[in-house]
Amino acid sequence: MFYRAGLQAAAALASLSLLAGCALLPGGGSDVEQKLAVGTTSSPSTLDPAAAWDGSWELMRNVFQTLVSFPTGSTSPEPDAADNCRFTDTTSTAYRCELRKGLKFSNGDKLDAEAVKYSIDRIRTIAVKGGPVGMLGSLDRVETKGDDVVIFHLTKPDATFPFVLATPAMSLVAPSAYSEHKIRDDGKVTGSGPYLLDAYKPGDRSELVKNPDYKGFADRKNDAVTIRYFKESAALVPALKQGEIDATYRGLSAEEVVALEDNKDENSDLQLVETVGADIRFLVFNPEDPAAGNPAVRRAIAQLVDRDALVAKVYRGTAEPLYSMVPKGIAAHTTSFFDTFGDPSKKKAKKILTDAGITKPVAMTFWFTTDRYGSSTAPEFAELKRQLESSGLFRITLKSKPWKTFQEGFTKGEYPVFGRGWFPDFPDPDNFIAPFVGKDSVTGMPYVKNEITKELLPQSRKESNRGAVSKQFERAQAILVDDVRLLPLWQGKLYVAAGEDIGGGERALDPQTVMQMWELYRKASW
């Protein structure tokens, strides 16, 4: 059976499976061990949470615990390693968590309040540039009371702090296995999550086995998962059809998604689950570069980019144009770039440049990564090059690198213009503005904007009702348009392709669009 599932995926899956005579319960009551293989093009750049603010979270969510997390169907943080958490004051400046009883790490060490404090403090001590330390700007200190109570004291009201604690970057690590001053790089993990990392081969695979000592919210429907890392998305679907993997996550190109949908008879033994995506793609301009640092150049590019053509030619319905850094589906979304620049216009772009004294074509180099966002990235940048050069106003050189070296380059400020993707840390507009501004911007270069960092974000973080912060974030988006340091391009949809005998695909993505491997299982016949 082949189908496309959206918000009604679970109901559709249940109905179709009933018709097909398949049990939805893992194993159908069988004692056979559940082992699955999942393919993705997104391999970890690090196994240490203190360095991770990228797709490494996909593995970390499955092998580490956080105090609070996002169980399937939840858009608010709920207890994981914690038994309960709450703000203890009316100003949202003290957040108290009481741990579950009997927690321990995979090396046998006790997971207590001191271990929690150590895990969070080392993120700030190591302070990896472009890493998750940027998420802890409101944290003053971590206090422990006895073995089981941790209190986070904040420097200012921050109603988003529980969301931050729910990210895999805040994973809890065993103090005896992780240095306080440097990143662990031995290819091993010592956590307390649903799975143990039994084996790891960088760029090839992660072998996960069920953690017998796990205590948390995850209801594991399988016993082991192999995550296979593919360099090119073109290999994902063949591997799925040949039974080398049971499901795919991240990396399917638009052409592959469309081909699966258009050839239902040929792919009758596969299923495709579509979920609403909040992941975005955008360009980052380096203000230190002679060309990219010129506001007129950035505004001219913003005036020329044709997002409709980009998503139609490259992404074929699997993405949609994005005109602000806050995507559709998130509170306070606007169309600020369209409101300012309107439709693409060579005439307007030329005037922007000539008014700034620029009369010759501007030569620039655009960089992108080859192995983080799928094989459609190269065609996307080829289309951007075509659009800009067809105006006669730009000469664009394209260059690319694998993610790890690409990341090293942009954190050192080596690229004039480069493409980035952003998968949300949590479903709140704060997470589409705050990470990109300030001295610790996730783009790897400071973007100091005091009105945003000192006025708008603090105002919004006093409001526990996150639906009531539109005014502040609408203003923040207007500021980003004025600067054009970041140019949003599109937001995508997420797809899980799997064999027809695999269940749980519609439940496997949490609000951070991180794969919860424990939700997948192999169905058995009645």
Coordinates of C-alpha atoms in Angstrom, one line a residue:
M1 CA 0.0 0.0 0.0
F2 CA 1.2 3.4 -0.9
Y3 CA -0.2 6.6 0.5
R4 CA 0.5 10.2 1.4
A5 CA -0.3 11.1 4.9
G6 CA -0.7 14.6 6.4
L7 CA -2.4 15.6 9.6
Q8 CA -4.7 12.6 9.4
A9 CA -1.8 10.2 9.0
A10 CA -2.5 8.2 12.1
A11 CA -6.2 7.6 11.2
A12 CA -5.4 6.8 7.6
L13 CA -2.7 4.3 8.7
A14 CA -5.0 2.6 11.0
S15 CA -7.8 2.3 8.5
L16 CA -5.6 1.0 5.7
S17 CA -3.9 -1.5 7.9
L18 CA -7.2 -2.9 9.1
L19 CA -8.2 -3.4 5.5
A20 CA -4.9 -5.1 4.8
G21 CA -5.3 -7.4 7.7
C22 CA -2.2 -6.2 9.5
A23 CA -1.8 -5.7 13.2
L24 CA -0.7 -2.2 14.3
L25 CA 0.8 -3.4 17.6
P26 CA 4.6 -4.0 17.4
G27 CA 5.2 -7.5 16.4
G28 CA 1.5 -8.3 16.5
G29 CA 2.1 -10.0 19.9
S30 CA 5.1 -11.9 18.5
D31 CA 8.2 -12.5 20.7
V32 CA 10.5 -12.0 17.7
E33 CA 13.1 -9.3 18.4
Q34 CA 12.3 -6.0 16.6
K35 CA 15.4 -4.7 14.7
L36 CA 15.0 -1.9 12.2
A37 CA 17.3 0.1 9.9
V38 CA 16.7 3.8 9.1
G39 CA 18.5 5.7 6.3
T40 CA 19.3 9.4 6.4
T41 CA 21.7 11.9 4.7
S42 CA 22.2 13.7 8.0
S43 CA 25.1 12.2 9.9
P44 CA 26.3 13.7 13.2
S45 CA 29.0 16.3 13.2
T46 CA 29.7 15.5 16.9
L47 CA 28.5 13.0 19.6
D48 CA 29.0 15.5 22.4
P49 CA 25.9 17.6 23.2
A50 CA 28.0 20.5 24.4
A51 CA 29.1 21.1 20.7
A52 CA 25.8 20.2 19.0
W53 CA 23.4 22.8 17.5
D54 CA 22.7 20.9 14.3
G55 CA 21.4 17.6 12.9
S56 CA 23.5 15.7 15.5
W57 CA 20.4 16.1 17.6
E58 CA 18.8 13.3 15.6
L59 CA 21.1 10.7 17.2
M60 CA 21.3 12.5 20.6
R61 CA 17.5 12.4 21.2
N62 CA 17.7 8.6 21.1
V63 CA 20.8 8.0 23.3
F64 CA 20.6 10.8 25.8
Q65 CA 17.9 12.2 28.2
T66 CA 16.9 15.7 28.9
L67 CA 15.1 16.9 32.0
V68 CA 12.0 17.7 29.9
S69 CA 11.2 16.7 26.3
F70 CA 8.5 16.6 23.7
P71 CA 6.6 13.3 23.7
T72 CA 4.7 12.6 20.5
G73 CA 1.7 14.9 20.1
S74 CA 3.0 17.5 22.6
T75 CA 4.0 21.0 21.8
S76 CA 5.0 21.9 25.4
P77 CA 7.8 20.4 27.3
E78 CA 6.9 17.5 29.6
P79 CA 9.0 15.5 32.1
D80 CA 11.7 13.0 30.9
A81 CA 14.6 12.6 33.3
A82 CA 12.6 14.9 35.6
D83 CA 9.6 13.7 37.5
N84 CA 8.2 17.3 37.5
C85 CA 9.4 20.8 36.6
R86 CA 7.9 24.3 37.2
F87 CA 8.7 27.9 37.6
T88 CA 8.6 28.7 41.4
D89 CA 8.0 32.4 41.0
T90 CA 5.7 34.7 39.1
T91 CA 8.5 36.4 37.2
S92 CA 9.7 33.2 35.4
T93 CA 13.2 33.5 36.8
A94 CA 13.6 30.3 38.9
Y95 CA 12.8 26.9 37.3
R96 CA 12.8 23.9 39.6
C97 CA 13.1 20.3 38.5
E98 CA 12.8 17.2 40.7
L99 CA 14.5 14.1 39.1
R100 CA 13.0 10.6 38.7
K101 CA 14.2 8.1 41.3
G102 CA 16.8 5.6 40.4
L103 CA 18.2 7.1 37.2
K104 CA 21.7 6.0 36.1
F105 CA 24.0 6.4 33.1
S106 CA 25.1 3.6 30.8
N107 CA 28.4 3.3 32.7
G108 CA 26.6 2.7 35.9
D109 CA 27.1 6.2 37.4
K110 CA 24.2 7.7 39.2
L111 CA 22.3 10.4 37.4
D112 CA 21.6 12.9 40.2
A113 CA 21.3 16.6 40.6
E114 CA 25.0 17.2 40.5
A115 CA 25.2 15.4 37.1
V116 CA 22.5 17.6 35.7
K117 CA 24.4 20.7 37.0
Y118 CA 27.6 19.4 35.5
S119 CA 26.0 18.7 32.1
I120 CA 24.6 22.3 31.8
D121 CA 27.6 24.1 33.3
R122 CA 30.1 22.4 30.9
I123 CA 28.2 23.7 27.9
R124 CA 29.0 27.2 29.2
T125 CA 32.5 26.4 30.3
I126 CA 33.5 24.9 26.9
A127 CA 31.5 27.5 25.0
V128 CA 31.9 26.1 21.5
K129 CA 31.6 28.9 18.9
G130 CA 28.3 28.4 17.1
G131 CA 27.3 25.8 19.6
P132 CA 24.4 25.5 22.1
V133 CA 26.0 27.9 24.6
G134 CA 24.0 30.6 22.7
M135 CA 20.8 29.0 23.9
L136 CA 21.7 29.6 27.6
G137 CA 21.9 33.4 27.5
S138 CA 19.3 33.8 30.2
L139 CA 20.9 31.3 32.6
D140 CA 22.6 32.8 35.7
R141 CA 23.5 29.7 37.7
V142 CA 22.4 26.1 38.5
E143 CA 21.7 25.2 42.1
T144 CA 21.3 21.7 43.5
K145 CA 19.4 20.7 46.6
G146 CA 20.1 17.2 47.7
D147 CA 20.4 14.4 45.1
D148 CA 17.1 15.0 43.3
V149 CA 16.4 18.8 43.0
V150 CA 17.9 21.2 40.5
I151 CA 17.0 24.9 40.3
F152 CA 17.9 27.1 37.4
H153 CA 18.2 30.7 38.3
L154 CA 17.8 33.1 35.4
T155 CA 19.2 36.6 35.0
K156 CA 15.8 37.8 33.5
P157 CA 12.3 36.4 32.9
D158 CA 12.4 33.8 30.2
A159 CA 9.3 31.8 29.6
T160 CA 11.1 29.9 26.8
F161 CA 13.7 28.3 29.1
P162 CA 11.8 25.0 29.6
F163 CA 11.8 24.7 25.8
V164 CA 15.6 25.2 25.8
L165 CA 16.0 22.4 28.4
A166 CA 13.9 20.2 26.1
T167 CA 16.5 20.4 23.3
P168 CA 19.0 17.5 22.8
A169 CA 21.7 20.1 23.3
M170 CA 20.8 20.0 27.0
S171 CA 21.3 16.2 27.1
L172 CA 22.6 14.9 30.4
V173 CA 26.1 13.3 30.4
A174 CA 28.0 11.3 33.0
P175 CA 30.6 13.6 34.6
S176 CA 33.1 10.8 34.9
A177 CA 33.0 10.3 31.1
Y178 CA 33.0 13.9 29.9
S179 CA 35.7 16.5 30.5
E180 CA 34.6 19.8 32.0
H181 CA 36.9 21.7 29.6
K182 CA 36.9 19.9 26.2
I183 CA 34.7 18.1 23.8
R184 CA 34.6 14.3 23.9
D185 CA 35.8 12.9 20.6
D186 CA 36.4 9.2 21.1
G187 CA 33.2 8.2 19.1
K188 CA 31.4 7.0 22.2
V189 CA 28.4 8.0 24.2
T190 CA 27.6 7.7 27.9
G191 CA 24.0 8.7 28.4
S192 CA 20.7 7.5 29.9
G193 CA 18.4 7.6 26.9
P194 CA 16.1 5.0 25.4
Y195 CA 19.0 3.4 23.5
L196 CA 22.7 2.6 24.0
L197 CA 25.1 3.5 21.2
D198 CA 26.5 0.0 20.7
A199 CA 28.7 0.9 17.8
Y200 CA 29.4 4.0 15.7
K201 CA 31.3 4.5 12.4
P202 CA 31.4 8.1 11.4
G203 CA 29.6 8.8 8.1
D204 CA 28.5 5.2 7.9
R205 CA 26.2 4.0 10.7
S206 CA 25.1 4.1 14.4
E207 CA 24.0 0.9 16.0
L208 CA 21.4 1.4 18.7
V209 CA 20.2 -1.2 21.2
K210 CA 17.6 -0.9 23.8
N211 CA 18.8 0.5 27.1
P212 CA 17.7 -1.9 29.8
D213 CA 18.1 0.7 32.6
Y214 CA 16.1 3.5 30.8
K215 CA 13.5 5.4 32.8
G216 CA 11.7 8.0 30.9
F217 CA 8.6 8.9 28.7
A218 CA 9.6 6.9 25.6
D219 CA 7.6 3.8 24.9
R220 CA 10.0 1.8 22.8
K221 CA 8.3 -0.3 20.1
N222 CA 11.5 -1.9 18.8
D223 CA 14.6 -3.5 20.3
A224 CA 17.3 -2.1 18.1
V225 CA 17.8 0.4 15.3
T226 CA 20.6 0.8 12.9
I227 CA 20.9 4.3 11.5
R228 CA 22.7 4.3 8.2
Y229 CA 24.2 7.5 6.9
F230 CA 24.2 8.1 3.1
K231 CA 26.3 10.7 1.4
E232 CA 23.8 11.1 -1.5
S233 CA 20.0 10.9 -1.3
A234 CA 19.9 9.1 -4.6
A235 CA 20.9 5.9 -2.7
L236 CA 18.1 6.1 -0.1
V237 CA 15.2 4.9 -2.2
P238 CA 17.0 2.1 -3.9
A239 CA 18.2 0.9 -0.4
L240 CA 14.6 1.1 0.8
K241 CA 13.3 -0.9 -2.2
Q242 CA 16.0 -3.5 -1.8
G243 CA 15.2 -4.0 1.8
E244 CA 18.6 -2.7 3.0
I245 CA 16.8 -0.2 5.2
D246 CA 13.2 -0.1 6.5
A247 CA 12.6 3.6 6.5
T248 CA 14.2 6.9 5.4
Y249 CA 14.5 10.1 7.4
R250 CA 15.9 13.4 6.0
G251 CA 17.5 13.6 2.6
L252 CA 14.9 12.6 0.1
S253 CA 15.1 15.0 -2.8
A254 CA 12.0 16.6 -4.3
E255 CA 12.4 14.4 -7.4
E256 CA 12.4 11.3 -5.3
V257 CA 9.3 12.3 -3.3
V258 CA 7.4 13.2 -6.5
A259 CA 8.6 9.9 -8.1
L260 CA 7.3 7.9 -5.2
E261 CA 3.9 9.7 -5.3
D262 CA 3.6 9.5 -9.1
N263 CA 4.4 5.8 -9.4
K264 CA 2.1 4.2 -6.8
D265 CA 1.7 0.9 -8.7
E266 CA 5.4 0.5 -9.0
N267 CA 5.9 1.4 -5.4
S268 CA 2.9 -0.5 -3.9
D269 CA 5.0 -2.0 -1.2
L270 CA 6.1 1.4 0.1
Q271 CA 4.4 4.2 2.1
L272 CA 5.2 7.9 2.3
V273 CA 4.2 9.9 5.4
E274 CA 4.2 13.6 5.0
T275 CA 4.4 15.9 8.0
V276 CA 4.2 19.7 8.3
G277 CA 7.7 21.1 8.4
A278 CA 9.0 24.2 10.1
D279 CA 12.5 23.7 8.7
I280 CA 13.8 26.7 6.7
R281 CA 16.6 27.5 4.3
F282 CA 18.2 30.9 4.0
L283 CA 21.3 32.8 2.9
V284 CA 23.8 34.3 5.3
F285 CA 25.8 37.4 4.3
N286 CA 29.2 38.0 5.9
P287 CA 29.4 41.7 6.9
E288 CA 33.2 41.6 6.8
D289 CA 33.2 40.7 3.1
P290 CA 33.7 43.8 0.7
A291 CA 30.7 42.8 -1.4
A292 CA 28.4 41.0 1.0
G293 CA 29.1 43.6 3.7
N294 CA 27.5 46.3 1.5
P295 CA 23.8 46.7 2.3
A296 CA 23.0 47.8 -1.3
V297 CA 24.4 44.5 -2.6
R298 CA 22.3 42.5 -0.1
R299 CA 19.2 44.4 -0.9
A300 CA 19.7 44.0 -4.7
I301 CA 20.0 40.2 -4.2
A302 CA 16.8 40.2 -2.1
Q303 CA 15.1 42.1 -4.9
L304 CA 16.2 39.6 -7.5
V305 CA 15.6 36.2 -5.9
D306 CA 12.6 34.5 -7.3
R307 CA 11.4 32.1 -4.6
D308 CA 8.4 30.8 -6.6
A309 CA 10.7 29.8 -9.5
L310 CA 13.2 28.3 -7.0
V311 CA 10.7 26.0 -5.3
A312 CA 8.9 25.1 -8.5
K313 CA 12.0 24.1 -10.4
V314 CA 14.0 22.5 -7.6
Y315 CA 11.5 21.4 -5.0
R316 CA 8.4 20.6 -7.0
G317 CA 5.8 21.1 -4.3
T318 CA 7.8 19.7 -1.4
A319 CA 8.6 23.2 -0.2
E320 CA 7.0 26.7 -0.3
P321 CA 8.4 30.2 -0.6
L322 CA 9.4 31.9 2.7
Y323 CA 9.4 35.6 3.2
S324 CA 10.4 35.9 6.8
M325 CA 12.7 34.0 9.2
V326 CA 9.6 32.8 11.1
P327 CA 7.9 30.2 9.0
K328 CA 4.2 29.5 8.4
G329 CA 2.6 27.5 11.2
I330 CA 4.6 29.4 13.9
A331 CA 3.0 32.3 15.8
A332 CA 3.9 35.8 14.5
H333 CA 4.8 34.6 11.0
T334 CA 4.8 37.5 8.5
T335 CA 5.6 38.1 4.8
S336 CA 8.0 41.0 5.6
F337 CA 10.4 40.4 2.7
F338 CA 7.6 40.3 0.2
D339 CA 6.0 43.4 1.7
T340 CA 9.3 45.3 1.3
F341 CA 10.6 44.0 -2.0
G342 CA 7.5 42.7 -3.8
D343 CA 8.0 40.6 -6.9
P344 CA 11.5 40.0 -8.3
S345 CA 12.6 43.0 -10.4
K346 CA 15.8 43.6 -12.3
K347 CA 14.9 47.3 -12.7
K348 CA 14.5 47.8 -9.0
A349 CA 17.7 45.8 -8.2
K350 CA 19.7 47.8 -10.7
K351 CA 18.5 51.1 -9.2
I352 CA 19.5 49.9 -5.7
L353 CA 23.0 49.3 -7.0
T354 CA 23.4 52.4 -9.1
D355 CA 22.2 54.6 -6.2
A356 CA 25.0 53.1 -4.2
G357 CA 27.5 53.9 -6.9
I358 CA 27.8 50.3 -8.2
T359 CA 27.7 50.2 -12.0
K360 CA 29.6 47.0 -12.8
P361 CA 28.5 43.4 -12.2
V362 CA 29.2 42.3 -8.6
A363 CA 31.4 39.2 -8.4
M364 CA 30.6 37.0 -5.4
T365 CA 31.1 33.4 -4.2
F366 CA 28.2 31.5 -2.7
W367 CA 29.0 28.4 -0.5
F368 CA 26.8 25.4 0.3
T369 CA 27.2 22.1 2.1
T370 CA 27.1 18.9 0.1
D371 CA 25.9 16.4 2.7
R372 CA 23.5 18.1 5.2
Y373 CA 20.3 19.1 3.5
G374 CA 19.9 16.6 0.7
S375 CA 21.0 16.4 -3.0
S376 CA 18.6 19.2 -4.0
T377 CA 21.0 21.7 -2.4
A378 CA 23.3 21.8 -5.4
P379 CA 20.5 22.4 -7.9
E380 CA 19.1 25.1 -5.6
F381 CA 22.3 27.0 -5.7
A382 CA 22.6 26.6 -9.4
E383 CA 19.2 28.1 -9.8
L384 CA 20.1 31.0 -7.5
K385 CA 23.2 31.6 -9.6
R386 CA 21.1 31.5 -12.8
Q387 CA 18.6 34.0 -11.4
L388 CA 21.2 36.5 -10.2
E389 CA 23.4 36.3 -13.3
S390 CA 20.5 36.5 -15.7
S391 CA 20.0 40.0 -14.4
G392 CA 23.4 41.0 -15.7
L393 CA 24.1 42.6 -12.2
F394 CA 26.0 39.7 -10.6
R395 CA 28.7 37.1 -11.4
I396 CA 28.4 34.2 -9.0
T397 CA 30.9 31.4 -8.3
L398 CA 29.6 28.4 -6.5
K399 CA 31.7 26.4 -4.1
S400 CA 30.8 23.6 -1.6
K401 CA 32.2 21.4 1.1
P402 CA 31.0 18.5 3.3
W403 CA 29.2 19.7 6.4
K404 CA 32.0 19.2 8.9
T405 CA 34.5 21.3 7.0
F406 CA 31.8 23.7 5.8
Q407 CA 30.8 24.3 9.4
E408 CA 34.4 25.0 10.4
G409 CA 34.6 27.5 7.5
F410 CA 31.6 29.6 8.3
T411 CA 32.3 29.7 12.0
K412 CA 35.7 31.2 11.1
G413 CA 34.0 33.8 8.8
E414 CA 35.6 32.4 5.7
Y415 CA 32.6 32.6 3.4
P416 CA 31.1 35.8 1.8
V417 CA 27.7 34.2 1.3
F418 CA 26.6 30.8 2.4
G419 CA 23.5 28.7 2.6
R420 CA 22.1 27.4 6.0
G421 CA 19.2 25.4 7.1
W422 CA 17.4 25.6 10.4
F423 CA 15.5 22.9 12.0
P424 CA 13.6 24.3 15.0
D425 CA 14.9 23.8 18.5
F426 CA 11.3 24.2 19.6
P427 CA 8.1 25.5 18.1
D428 CA 8.1 29.1 19.1
P429 CA 9.0 32.3 17.1
D430 CA 11.8 33.1 19.6
N431 CA 13.7 30.1 18.1
F432 CA 13.6 31.6 14.6
I433 CA 15.0 35.0 15.8
A434 CA 17.1 34.7 18.9
P435 CA 19.7 32.1 17.5
F436 CA 20.7 34.4 14.7
V437 CA 21.3 37.6 16.6
G438 CA 23.8 38.6 19.3
K439 CA 27.5 37.9 19.6
D440 CA 27.0 34.1 19.7
S441 CA 24.9 33.8 16.6
V442 CA 24.5 30.3 15.3
T443 CA 25.6 31.6 11.9
G444 CA 29.1 31.7 13.4
M445 CA 29.5 35.5 13.1
P446 CA 28.2 38.2 15.5
Y447 CA 25.0 40.0 14.6
V448 CA 24.6 42.7 17.2
K449 CA 21.1 44.2 17.1
N450 CA 20.3 45.8 20.4
E451 CA 16.6 46.5 19.8
I452 CA 16.1 42.8 19.3
T453 CA 18.4 41.4 22.0
K454 CA 17.8 44.1 24.6
E455 CA 14.2 45.1 24.1
L456 CA 12.0 42.8 21.9
L457 CA 13.3 39.4 23.1
P458 CA 13.2 40.3 26.8
Q459 CA 9.7 41.7 26.5
S460 CA 8.4 38.6 24.7
R461 CA 10.1 36.3 27.3
K462 CA 8.0 37.7 30.1
E463 CA 4.9 36.4 28.5
S464 CA 4.1 32.8 29.4
N465 CA 1.2 32.9 26.8
R466 CA 3.3 32.3 23.7
G467 CA 0.5 33.2 21.5
A468 CA 0.6 36.8 22.7
V469 CA 4.0 37.8 21.5
S470 CA 3.2 38.7 17.9
K471 CA 3.9 42.4 18.2
Q472 CA 7.5 41.9 19.3
F473 CA 8.3 39.3 16.7
E474 CA 6.7 41.2 13.9
R475 CA 9.0 44.2 14.7
A476 CA 12.0 41.9 14.9
Q477 CA 11.3 40.5 11.4
A478 CA 11.0 44.1 10.1
I479 CA 14.5 44.8 11.4
L480 CA 15.9 41.7 9.7
V481 CA 14.4 42.9 6.4
D482 CA 16.1 46.3 6.8
D483 CA 19.5 44.7 7.3
V484 CA 19.2 41.8 4.9
R485 CA 22.0 40.0 6.8
L486 CA 19.8 36.9 6.5
L487 CA 17.7 36.1 3.4
P488 CA 14.9 33.5 3.9
L489 CA 14.3 31.3 0.8
W490 CA 11.9 28.5 1.6
Q491 CA 10.4 26.2 4.2
G492 CA 10.0 22.6 3.6
K493 CA 7.9 19.5 4.4
L494 CA 9.2 16.4 6.0
Y495 CA 8.8 12.9 4.6
V496 CA 9.3 9.5 6.0
A497 CA 9.3 6.8 3.4
A498 CA 9.1 3.2 4.6
G499 CA 8.1 -0.3 3.8
E500 CA 4.5 -1.1 4.0
D501 CA 5.2 -3.4 7.0
I502 CA 6.6 -0.5 9.1
G503 CA 4.4 1.4 11.5
G504 CA 4.9 4.5 13.6
G505 CA 6.2 6.8 10.9
E506 CA 3.5 9.4 11.6
R507 CA 4.5 9.5 15.2
A508 CA 8.2 9.4 14.9
L509 CA 8.8 13.2 14.4
D510 CA 8.6 15.4 17.5
P511 CA 7.9 19.2 17.4
Q512 CA 11.7 19.7 16.9
T513 CA 11.4 17.5 13.8
V514 CA 13.9 15.1 15.5
M515 CA 13.4 11.4 14.7
Q516 CA 12.1 9.4 17.7
M517 CA 13.3 6.0 16.6
W518 CA 11.4 4.2 19.4
E519 CA 8.1 4.9 17.7
L520 CA 9.0 2.7 14.6
Y521 CA 8.1 -0.9 14.6
R522 CA 7.5 -3.8 12.2
K523 CA 3.9 -4.8 11.9
A524 CA 2.9 -8.5 11.9
S525 CA 0.0 -10.3 10.3
W526 CA -2.9 -11.5 12.3

